[in-house]
Short mmCIF file of C-alpha atoms in Angstrom, two decimals:
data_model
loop_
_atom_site.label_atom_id
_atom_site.label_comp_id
_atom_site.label_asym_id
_atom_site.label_seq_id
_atom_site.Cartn_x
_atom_site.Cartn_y
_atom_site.Cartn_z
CA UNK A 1 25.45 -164.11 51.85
CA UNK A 2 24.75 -167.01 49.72
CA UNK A 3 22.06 -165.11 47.51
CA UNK A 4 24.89 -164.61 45.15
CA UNK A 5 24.96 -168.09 44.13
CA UNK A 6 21.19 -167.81 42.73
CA UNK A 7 22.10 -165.87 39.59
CA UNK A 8 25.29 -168.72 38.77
CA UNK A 9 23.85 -172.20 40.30
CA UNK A 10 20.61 -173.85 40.85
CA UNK A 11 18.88 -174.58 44.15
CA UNK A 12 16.50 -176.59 42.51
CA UNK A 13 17.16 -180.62 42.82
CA UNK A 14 14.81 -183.31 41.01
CA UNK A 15 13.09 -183.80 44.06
CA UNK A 16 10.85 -181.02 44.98
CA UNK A 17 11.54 -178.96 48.42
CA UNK A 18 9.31 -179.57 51.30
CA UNK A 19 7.42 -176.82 53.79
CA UNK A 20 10.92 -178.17 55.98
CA UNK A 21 13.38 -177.94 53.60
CA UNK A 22 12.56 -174.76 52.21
CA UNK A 23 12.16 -173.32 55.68
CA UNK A 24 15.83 -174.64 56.25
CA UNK A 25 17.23 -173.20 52.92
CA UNK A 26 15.73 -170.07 53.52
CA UNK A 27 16.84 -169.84 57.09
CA UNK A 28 20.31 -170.92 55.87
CA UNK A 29 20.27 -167.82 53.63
CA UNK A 30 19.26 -165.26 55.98
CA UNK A 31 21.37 -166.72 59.12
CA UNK A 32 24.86 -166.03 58.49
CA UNK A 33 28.28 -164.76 59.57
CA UNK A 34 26.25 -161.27 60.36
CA UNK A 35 25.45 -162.54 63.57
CA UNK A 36 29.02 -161.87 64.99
CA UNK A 37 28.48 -158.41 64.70
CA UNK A 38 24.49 -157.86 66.50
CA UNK A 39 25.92 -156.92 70.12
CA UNK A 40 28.08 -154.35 68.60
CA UNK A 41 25.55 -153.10 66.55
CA UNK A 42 23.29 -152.52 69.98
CA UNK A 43 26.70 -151.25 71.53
CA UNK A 44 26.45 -148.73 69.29
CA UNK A 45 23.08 -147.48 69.44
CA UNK A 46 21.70 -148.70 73.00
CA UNK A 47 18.85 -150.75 73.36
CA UNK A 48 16.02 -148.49 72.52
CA UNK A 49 17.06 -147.45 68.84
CA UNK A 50 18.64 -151.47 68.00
CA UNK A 51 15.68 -152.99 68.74
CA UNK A 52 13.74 -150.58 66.47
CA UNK A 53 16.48 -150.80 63.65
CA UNK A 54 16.05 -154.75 63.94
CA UNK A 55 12.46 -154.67 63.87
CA UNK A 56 12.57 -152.58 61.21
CA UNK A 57 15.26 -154.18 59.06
CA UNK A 58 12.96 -157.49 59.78
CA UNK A 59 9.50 -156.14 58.50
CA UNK A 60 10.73 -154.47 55.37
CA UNK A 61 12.53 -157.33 54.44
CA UNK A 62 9.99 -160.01 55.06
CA UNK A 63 7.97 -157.75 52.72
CA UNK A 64 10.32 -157.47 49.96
CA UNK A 65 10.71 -160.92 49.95
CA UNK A 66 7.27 -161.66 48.88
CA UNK A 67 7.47 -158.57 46.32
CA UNK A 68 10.13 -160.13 44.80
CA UNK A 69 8.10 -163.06 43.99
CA UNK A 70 5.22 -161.15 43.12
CA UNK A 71 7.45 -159.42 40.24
CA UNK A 72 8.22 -162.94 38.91
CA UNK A 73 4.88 -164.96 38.94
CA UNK A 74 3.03 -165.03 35.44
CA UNK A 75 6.14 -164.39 33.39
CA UNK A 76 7.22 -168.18 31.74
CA UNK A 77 10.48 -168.60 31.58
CA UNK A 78 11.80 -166.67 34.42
CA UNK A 79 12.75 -167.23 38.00
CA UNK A 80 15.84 -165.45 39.29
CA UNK A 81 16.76 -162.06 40.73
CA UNK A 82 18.10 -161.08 37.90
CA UNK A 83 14.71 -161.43 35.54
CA UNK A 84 13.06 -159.07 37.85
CA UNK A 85 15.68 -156.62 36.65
CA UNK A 86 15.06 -157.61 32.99
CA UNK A 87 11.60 -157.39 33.64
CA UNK A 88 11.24 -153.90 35.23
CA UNK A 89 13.89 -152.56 33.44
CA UNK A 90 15.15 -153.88 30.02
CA UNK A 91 18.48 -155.09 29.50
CA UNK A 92 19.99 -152.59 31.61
CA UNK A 93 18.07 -153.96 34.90
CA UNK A 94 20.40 -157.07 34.28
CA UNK A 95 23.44 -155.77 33.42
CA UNK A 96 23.11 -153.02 36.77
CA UNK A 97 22.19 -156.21 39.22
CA UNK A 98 25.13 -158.07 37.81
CA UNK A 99 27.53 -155.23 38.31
CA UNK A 100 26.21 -154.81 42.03
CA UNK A 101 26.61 -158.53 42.70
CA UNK A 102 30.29 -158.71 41.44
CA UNK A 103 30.95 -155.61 44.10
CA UNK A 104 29.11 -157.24 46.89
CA UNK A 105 30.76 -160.67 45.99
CA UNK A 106 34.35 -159.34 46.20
CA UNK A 107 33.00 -157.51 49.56
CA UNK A 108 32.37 -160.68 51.05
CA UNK A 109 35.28 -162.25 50.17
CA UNK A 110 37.16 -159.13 52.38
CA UNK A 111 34.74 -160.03 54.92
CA UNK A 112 35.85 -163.79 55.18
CA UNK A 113 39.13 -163.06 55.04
CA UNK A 114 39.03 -160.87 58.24
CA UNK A 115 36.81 -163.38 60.13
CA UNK A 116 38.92 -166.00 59.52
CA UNK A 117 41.93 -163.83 60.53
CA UNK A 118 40.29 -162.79 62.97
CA UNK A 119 39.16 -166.30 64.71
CA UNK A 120 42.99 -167.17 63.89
CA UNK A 121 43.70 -164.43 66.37
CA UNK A 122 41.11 -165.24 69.12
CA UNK A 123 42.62 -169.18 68.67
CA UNK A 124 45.99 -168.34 68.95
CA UNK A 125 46.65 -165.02 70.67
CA UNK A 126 50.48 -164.28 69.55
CA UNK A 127 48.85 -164.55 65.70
CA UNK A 128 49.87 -160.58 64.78
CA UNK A 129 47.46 -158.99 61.71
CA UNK A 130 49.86 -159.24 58.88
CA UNK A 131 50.12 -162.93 59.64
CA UNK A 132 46.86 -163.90 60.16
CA UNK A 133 46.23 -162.61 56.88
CA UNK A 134 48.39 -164.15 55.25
CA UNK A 135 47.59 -167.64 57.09
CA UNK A 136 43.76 -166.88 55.91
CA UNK A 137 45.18 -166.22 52.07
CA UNK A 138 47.19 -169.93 52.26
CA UNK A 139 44.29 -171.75 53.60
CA UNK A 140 41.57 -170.25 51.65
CA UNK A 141 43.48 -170.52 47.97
CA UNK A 142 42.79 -174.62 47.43
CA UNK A 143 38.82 -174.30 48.08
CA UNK A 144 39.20 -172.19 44.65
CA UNK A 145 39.95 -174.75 42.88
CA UNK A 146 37.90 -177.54 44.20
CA UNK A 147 34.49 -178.23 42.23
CA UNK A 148 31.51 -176.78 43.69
CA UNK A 149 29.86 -180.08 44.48
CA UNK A 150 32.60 -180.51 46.94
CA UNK A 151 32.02 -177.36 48.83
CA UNK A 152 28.22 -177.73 49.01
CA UNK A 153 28.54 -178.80 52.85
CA UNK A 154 30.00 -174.75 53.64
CA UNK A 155 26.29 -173.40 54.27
CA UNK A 156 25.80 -176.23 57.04
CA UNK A 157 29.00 -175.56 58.62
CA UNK A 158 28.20 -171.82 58.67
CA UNK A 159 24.56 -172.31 59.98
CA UNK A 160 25.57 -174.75 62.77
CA UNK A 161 28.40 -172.67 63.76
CA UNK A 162 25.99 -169.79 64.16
CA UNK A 163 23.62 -172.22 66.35
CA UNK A 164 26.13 -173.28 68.05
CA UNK A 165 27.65 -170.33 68.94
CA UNK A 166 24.27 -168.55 70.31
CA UNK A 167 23.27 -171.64 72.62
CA UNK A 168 27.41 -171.10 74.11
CA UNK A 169 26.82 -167.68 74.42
CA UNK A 170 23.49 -167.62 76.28
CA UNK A 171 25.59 -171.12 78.78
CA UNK A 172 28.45 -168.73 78.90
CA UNK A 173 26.57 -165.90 80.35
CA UNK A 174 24.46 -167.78 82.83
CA UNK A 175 27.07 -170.28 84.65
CA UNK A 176 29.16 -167.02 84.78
CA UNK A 177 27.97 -165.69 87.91
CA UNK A 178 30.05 -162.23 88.04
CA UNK A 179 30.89 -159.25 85.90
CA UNK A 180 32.30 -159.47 82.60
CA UNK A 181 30.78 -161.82 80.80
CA UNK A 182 27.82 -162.47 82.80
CA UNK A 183 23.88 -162.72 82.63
CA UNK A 184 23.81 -162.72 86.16
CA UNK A 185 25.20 -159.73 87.07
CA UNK A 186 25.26 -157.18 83.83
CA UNK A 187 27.59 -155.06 82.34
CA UNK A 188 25.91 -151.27 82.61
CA UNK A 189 24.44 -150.99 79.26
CA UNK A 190 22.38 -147.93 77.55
CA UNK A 191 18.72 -147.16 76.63
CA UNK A 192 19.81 -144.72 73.82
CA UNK A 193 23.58 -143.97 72.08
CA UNK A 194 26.43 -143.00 74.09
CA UNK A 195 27.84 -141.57 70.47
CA UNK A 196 25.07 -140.55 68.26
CA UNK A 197 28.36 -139.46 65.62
CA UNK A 198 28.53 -143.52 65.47
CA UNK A 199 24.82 -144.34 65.20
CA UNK A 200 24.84 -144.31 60.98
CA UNK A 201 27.66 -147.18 61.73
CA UNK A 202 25.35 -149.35 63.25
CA UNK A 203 22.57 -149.76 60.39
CA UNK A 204 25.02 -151.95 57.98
CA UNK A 205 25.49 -153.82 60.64
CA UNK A 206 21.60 -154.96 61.60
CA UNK A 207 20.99 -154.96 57.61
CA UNK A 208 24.04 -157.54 57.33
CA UNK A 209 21.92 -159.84 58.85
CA UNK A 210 19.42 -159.55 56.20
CA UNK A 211 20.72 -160.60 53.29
CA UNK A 212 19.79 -163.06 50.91
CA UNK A 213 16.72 -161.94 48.64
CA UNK A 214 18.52 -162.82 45.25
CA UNK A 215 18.14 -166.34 46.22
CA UNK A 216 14.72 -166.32 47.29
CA UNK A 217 13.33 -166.70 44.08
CA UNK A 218 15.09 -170.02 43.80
CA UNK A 219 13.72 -171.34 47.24
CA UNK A 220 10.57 -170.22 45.82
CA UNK A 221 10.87 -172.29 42.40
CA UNK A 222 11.83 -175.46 44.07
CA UNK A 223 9.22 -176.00 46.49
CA UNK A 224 6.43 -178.62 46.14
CA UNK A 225 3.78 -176.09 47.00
CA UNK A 226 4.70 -172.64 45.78
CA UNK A 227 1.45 -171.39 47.02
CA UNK A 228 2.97 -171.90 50.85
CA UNK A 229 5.89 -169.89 50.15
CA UNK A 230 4.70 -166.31 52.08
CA UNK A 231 4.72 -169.41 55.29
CA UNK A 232 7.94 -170.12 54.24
CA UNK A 233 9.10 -166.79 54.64
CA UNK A 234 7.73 -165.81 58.10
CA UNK A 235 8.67 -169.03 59.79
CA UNK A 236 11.93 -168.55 58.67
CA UNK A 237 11.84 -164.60 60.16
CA UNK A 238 10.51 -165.97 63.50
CA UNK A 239 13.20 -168.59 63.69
CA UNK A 240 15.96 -165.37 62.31
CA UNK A 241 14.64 -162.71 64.54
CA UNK A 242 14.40 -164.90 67.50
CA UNK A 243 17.90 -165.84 66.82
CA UNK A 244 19.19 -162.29 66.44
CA UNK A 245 17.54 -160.57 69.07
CA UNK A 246 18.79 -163.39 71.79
CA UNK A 247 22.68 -162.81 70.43
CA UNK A 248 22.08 -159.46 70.83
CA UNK A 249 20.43 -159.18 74.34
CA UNK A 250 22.35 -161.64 75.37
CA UNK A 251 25.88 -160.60 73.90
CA UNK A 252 25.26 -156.67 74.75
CA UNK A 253 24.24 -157.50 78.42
CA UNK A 254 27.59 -159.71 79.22
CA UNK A 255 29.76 -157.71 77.60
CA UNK A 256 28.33 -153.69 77.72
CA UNK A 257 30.63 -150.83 77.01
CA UNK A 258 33.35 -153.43 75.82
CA UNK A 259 31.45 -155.97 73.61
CA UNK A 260 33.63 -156.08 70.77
CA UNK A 261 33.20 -156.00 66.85
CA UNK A 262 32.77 -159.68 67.18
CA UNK A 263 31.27 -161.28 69.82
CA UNK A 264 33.52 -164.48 69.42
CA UNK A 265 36.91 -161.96 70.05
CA UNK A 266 34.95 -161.84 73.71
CA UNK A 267 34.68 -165.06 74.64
CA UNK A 268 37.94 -165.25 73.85
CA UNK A 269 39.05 -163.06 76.52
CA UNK A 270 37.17 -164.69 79.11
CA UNK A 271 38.80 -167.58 81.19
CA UNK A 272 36.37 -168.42 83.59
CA UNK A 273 34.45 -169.92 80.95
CA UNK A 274 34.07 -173.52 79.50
CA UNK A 275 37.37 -173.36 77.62
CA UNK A 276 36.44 -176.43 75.73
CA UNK A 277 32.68 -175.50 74.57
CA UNK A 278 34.38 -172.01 73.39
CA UNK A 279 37.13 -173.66 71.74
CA UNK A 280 35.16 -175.93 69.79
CA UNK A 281 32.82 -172.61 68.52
CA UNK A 282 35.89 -170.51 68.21
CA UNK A 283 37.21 -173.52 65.45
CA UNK A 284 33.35 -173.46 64.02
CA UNK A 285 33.73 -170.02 63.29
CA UNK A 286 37.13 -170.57 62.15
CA UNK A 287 36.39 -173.14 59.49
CA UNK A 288 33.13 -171.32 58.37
CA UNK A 289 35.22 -168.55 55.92
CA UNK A 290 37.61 -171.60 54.67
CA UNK A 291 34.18 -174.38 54.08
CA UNK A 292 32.60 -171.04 52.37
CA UNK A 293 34.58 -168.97 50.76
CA UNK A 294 35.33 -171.03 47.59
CA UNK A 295 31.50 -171.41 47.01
CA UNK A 296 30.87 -167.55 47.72
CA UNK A 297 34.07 -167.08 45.46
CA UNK A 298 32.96 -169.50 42.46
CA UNK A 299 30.23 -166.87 40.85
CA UNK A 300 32.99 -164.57 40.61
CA UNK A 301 35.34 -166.76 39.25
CA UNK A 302 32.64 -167.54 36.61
CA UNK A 303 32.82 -164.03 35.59
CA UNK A 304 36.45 -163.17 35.41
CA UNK A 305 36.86 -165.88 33.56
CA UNK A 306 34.30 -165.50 30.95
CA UNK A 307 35.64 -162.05 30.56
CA UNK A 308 39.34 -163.11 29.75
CA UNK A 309 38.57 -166.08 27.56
CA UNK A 310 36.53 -163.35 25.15
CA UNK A 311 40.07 -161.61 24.66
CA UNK A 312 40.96 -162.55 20.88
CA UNK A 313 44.27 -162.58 22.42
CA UNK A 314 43.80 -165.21 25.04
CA UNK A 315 41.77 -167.53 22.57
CA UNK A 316 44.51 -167.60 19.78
CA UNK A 317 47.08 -168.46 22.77
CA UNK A 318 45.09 -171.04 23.73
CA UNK A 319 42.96 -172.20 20.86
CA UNK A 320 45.36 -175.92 20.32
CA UNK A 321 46.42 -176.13 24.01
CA UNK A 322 44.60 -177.37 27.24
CA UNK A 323 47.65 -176.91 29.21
CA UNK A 324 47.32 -173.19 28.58
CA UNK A 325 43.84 -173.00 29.07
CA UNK A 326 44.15 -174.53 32.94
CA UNK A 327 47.13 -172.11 33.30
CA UNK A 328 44.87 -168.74 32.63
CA UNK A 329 42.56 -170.32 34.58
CA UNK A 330 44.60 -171.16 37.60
CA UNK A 331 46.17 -167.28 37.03
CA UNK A 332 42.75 -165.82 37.33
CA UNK A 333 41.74 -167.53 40.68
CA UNK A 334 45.08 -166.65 41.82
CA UNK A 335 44.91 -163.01 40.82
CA UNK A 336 41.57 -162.51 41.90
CA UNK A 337 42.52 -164.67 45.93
CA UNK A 338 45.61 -161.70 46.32
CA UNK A 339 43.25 -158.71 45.77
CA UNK A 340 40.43 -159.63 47.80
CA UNK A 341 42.95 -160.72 50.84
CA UNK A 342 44.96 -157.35 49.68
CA UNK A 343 42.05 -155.16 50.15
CA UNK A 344 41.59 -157.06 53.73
CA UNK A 345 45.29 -156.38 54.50
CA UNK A 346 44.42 -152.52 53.92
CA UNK A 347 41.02 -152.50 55.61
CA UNK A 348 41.26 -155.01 58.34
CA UNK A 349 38.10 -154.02 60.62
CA UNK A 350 35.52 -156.46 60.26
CA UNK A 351 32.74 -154.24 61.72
CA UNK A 352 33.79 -151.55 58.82
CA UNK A 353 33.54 -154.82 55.80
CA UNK A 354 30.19 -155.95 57.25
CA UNK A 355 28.41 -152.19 57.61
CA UNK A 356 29.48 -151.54 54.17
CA UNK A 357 28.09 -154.59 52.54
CA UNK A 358 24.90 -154.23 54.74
CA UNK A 359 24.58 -150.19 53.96
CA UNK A 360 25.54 -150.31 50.01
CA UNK A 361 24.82 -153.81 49.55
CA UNK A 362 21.67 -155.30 51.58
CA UNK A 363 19.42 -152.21 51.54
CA UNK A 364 20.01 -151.71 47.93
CA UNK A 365 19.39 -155.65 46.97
CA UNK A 366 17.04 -156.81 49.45
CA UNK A 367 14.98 -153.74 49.41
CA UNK A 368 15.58 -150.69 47.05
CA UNK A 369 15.69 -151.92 43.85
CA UNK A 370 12.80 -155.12 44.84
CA UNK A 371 10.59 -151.64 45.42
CA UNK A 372 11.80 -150.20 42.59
CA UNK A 373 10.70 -152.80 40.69
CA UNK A 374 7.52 -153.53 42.01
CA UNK A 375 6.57 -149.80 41.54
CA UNK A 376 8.24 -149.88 37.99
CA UNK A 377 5.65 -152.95 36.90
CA UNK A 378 2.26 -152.50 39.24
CA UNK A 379 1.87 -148.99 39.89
CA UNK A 380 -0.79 -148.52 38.28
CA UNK A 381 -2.71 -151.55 39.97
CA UNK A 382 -1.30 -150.19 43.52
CA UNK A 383 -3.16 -148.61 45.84
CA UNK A 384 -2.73 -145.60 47.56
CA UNK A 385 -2.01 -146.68 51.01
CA UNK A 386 0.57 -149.57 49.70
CA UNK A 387 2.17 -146.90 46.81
CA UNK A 388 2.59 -144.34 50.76
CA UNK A 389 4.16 -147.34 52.42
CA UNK A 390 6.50 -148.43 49.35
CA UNK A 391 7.88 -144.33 49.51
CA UNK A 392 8.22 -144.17 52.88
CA UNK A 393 10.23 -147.11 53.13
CA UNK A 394 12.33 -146.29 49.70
CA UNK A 395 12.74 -142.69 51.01
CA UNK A 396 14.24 -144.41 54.87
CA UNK A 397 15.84 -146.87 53.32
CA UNK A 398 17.70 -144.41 50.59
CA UNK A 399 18.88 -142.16 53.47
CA UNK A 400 20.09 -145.16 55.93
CA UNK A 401 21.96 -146.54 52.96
CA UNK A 402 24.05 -143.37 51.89
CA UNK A 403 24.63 -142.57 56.08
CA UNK A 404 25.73 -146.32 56.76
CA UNK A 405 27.84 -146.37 53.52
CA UNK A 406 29.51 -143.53 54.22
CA UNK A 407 30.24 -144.38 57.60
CA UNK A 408 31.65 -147.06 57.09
CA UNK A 409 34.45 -145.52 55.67
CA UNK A 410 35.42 -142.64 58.37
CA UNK A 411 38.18 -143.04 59.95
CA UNK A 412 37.78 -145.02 63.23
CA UNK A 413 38.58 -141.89 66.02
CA UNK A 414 35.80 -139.98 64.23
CA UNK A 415 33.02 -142.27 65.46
#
């Protein structure tokens, strides 16, 4: 989910990244609040199609990640997701990928605001919705208006909260020794879908945990040796996939039949376990939506605002007053806080949130348009066998998008 921030701030410090680091800032990209939803996802579609959408999902987006890259090298002067655009495709490229990101940005502000109202409601069980939404909206408004240097420490929370919560998972299962909730003795689970009406649900949900590409080019400019970035990127995919497929193996075989849309609402449920190892990752996962939220938010922000003060109307009110400038601006964030957590009011289901930005959002950034563009500026130089494998996985990729978009938005009792 942090990509966004690539096209608005800089990962780039005066010191040079290391093999390390950049593994780390590319893991801390890909890892993210996604995770929650894996054992669903395999509810969903049993074991043998989920492990073939997560290998999938994993190879075609290792691949796009070096595309990306590709598109970039040899052009001075550019270096971000959005000069691929420009690149490929004029002006318009730009303007289209900027569009997209202000969607997906306002997407997963929704998303945040039904994790954390959700992790309200595993915490304290006599939370109802409305409240918990509300809750979410009055601890979540001061982190938009905190500078960004101050919320810089979000991404750690969020990737040792997703750590942390794995390693409890995988202790929760195996010191359980009976059904539910246990390694030991499994919940009866499925080779293929139960529901194959639901399936198209499921592949926003795997691509979730993909996301991230617009800030790869940024990992990429800031390392020490750019020519070891391709190791960069499948170190970091071993250390993802390892981490994904052992939340969902793990999370699907506890919990079966009744693993929920978020594997955090069953632990939750369980009180044989370690109530104080869950309640410390139940308050991880709490405080990763308020630590990121304002950083996911501030790109947005950014935009709004640059769009308001270029009203002739809003300059000539303000043009011999600061007080009126911080008032618009304080408006703006506060506008902009009540719709996103007003859109999660009227679509509370976080499963729904995170399909939809994986479907619309994660195939179409991470790898539709990356293809696009590579095809757009090398296919002449491509060769037959690559220009086959770049429209087979356009042509998949096209049709899981439009099925997991639309999807997401049936009503629940259809799938």
């Amino acid at each position: 989910m942090s990509s966004l921030l690539s096209e608005y701030t800089e990962l780039s410090a005066p010191l040079k990244s290391s093999y390390l680091h950049s593994v780390f800032n590319a893991v801390n990209v890909l890892i993210g609040v996604g995770v929650l939803a894996l054992p669903f996802a395999f509810r969903i579609t049993g074991w043998a199609l989920g492990t073939l959408l997560l290998l999938f999902c994993c190879f075609i987006t290792n691949y796009t990640a070096k595309v990306i890259i590709r598109c970039l090298e040899g052009r001075p002067g550019t270096g971000s997701y959005g000069d691929m655009g420009a690149i490929a495709f004029g002006p318009r490229g730009r303007t289209v990928v900027g569009g997209v990101f202000v969607i997906e940005l306002i997407t997963i502000g929704v998303a945040m605001i039904i994790l954390l109202g959700d992790a309200l409601m595993s915490i304290f069980s006599s939370v109802p919705l409305m409240s918990s939404r509300i809750i979410a909206y009055i601890l979540t408004l001061p982190t938009l208006y905190l500078p960004i240097r101050k919320l810089a420490y979000g991404s750690f929370v969020g990737i040792v909260s997703c750590f942390a919560l794995l390693t409890i998972v995988l202790y929760d299962g195996i010191t359980k020794r009976h059904a539910p909730g246990s390694l030991l003795e499994p919940q009866p689970t499925n080779l293929l879908p139960s529901n194959i009406y639901a399936v198209p649900l499921s592949f926003g949900l795997i691509m979730s945990g993909f996301t991230g590409h617009a800030v790869f080019p940024a990992i990429h400019r800031d390392m020490e040796e750019p020519k070891h970035y391709s190791r960069v990127v499948n170190t970091s995919y071993v250390i993802t996939i390892i981490t994904y497929v052992s939340m969902a193996w793990a999370g699907y075989t506890m919990f079966g039949d009744f693993t929920l849309s978020e594997i955090t609402q069953n632990l939750a449920n369980i009180q044989e376990y370690n109530q104080v190892l869950n309640g410390f990752v139940l308050w991880l996962v709490f405080l990763t939506p308020i630590s990121k939220y304002g950083v996911m938010m501030t790109p947005l922000i950014m935009t709004l605002e640059k769009s308001v003060w270029s009203w002739p109307l809003i300059q000539d009110w303000c043009q011999h007053s600061n007080s009126r400038m911080i008032l618009i601006s304080g408006l703006d964030r506060l506008l902009l806080h009540t719709f996103v957590v007003g859109i999660a009011i009227a679509f509370p289901n976080f499963d729904r949130v995170m399909s939809l930005l994986g479907s619309l959002f994660s195939f179409g950034i991470s790898v539709i348009f990356p293809l696009l563009c590579h095809f757009q500026l090398f296919h002449q130089e491509m060769s037959l066998s690559q220009r086959i494998m770049d429209a087979s996985i356009l042509a998949i990729t096209f049709v899981l998008a439009i099925l997991g978009t639309a999807w997401s938005f049936f009503p629940q009792q259809v799938v």
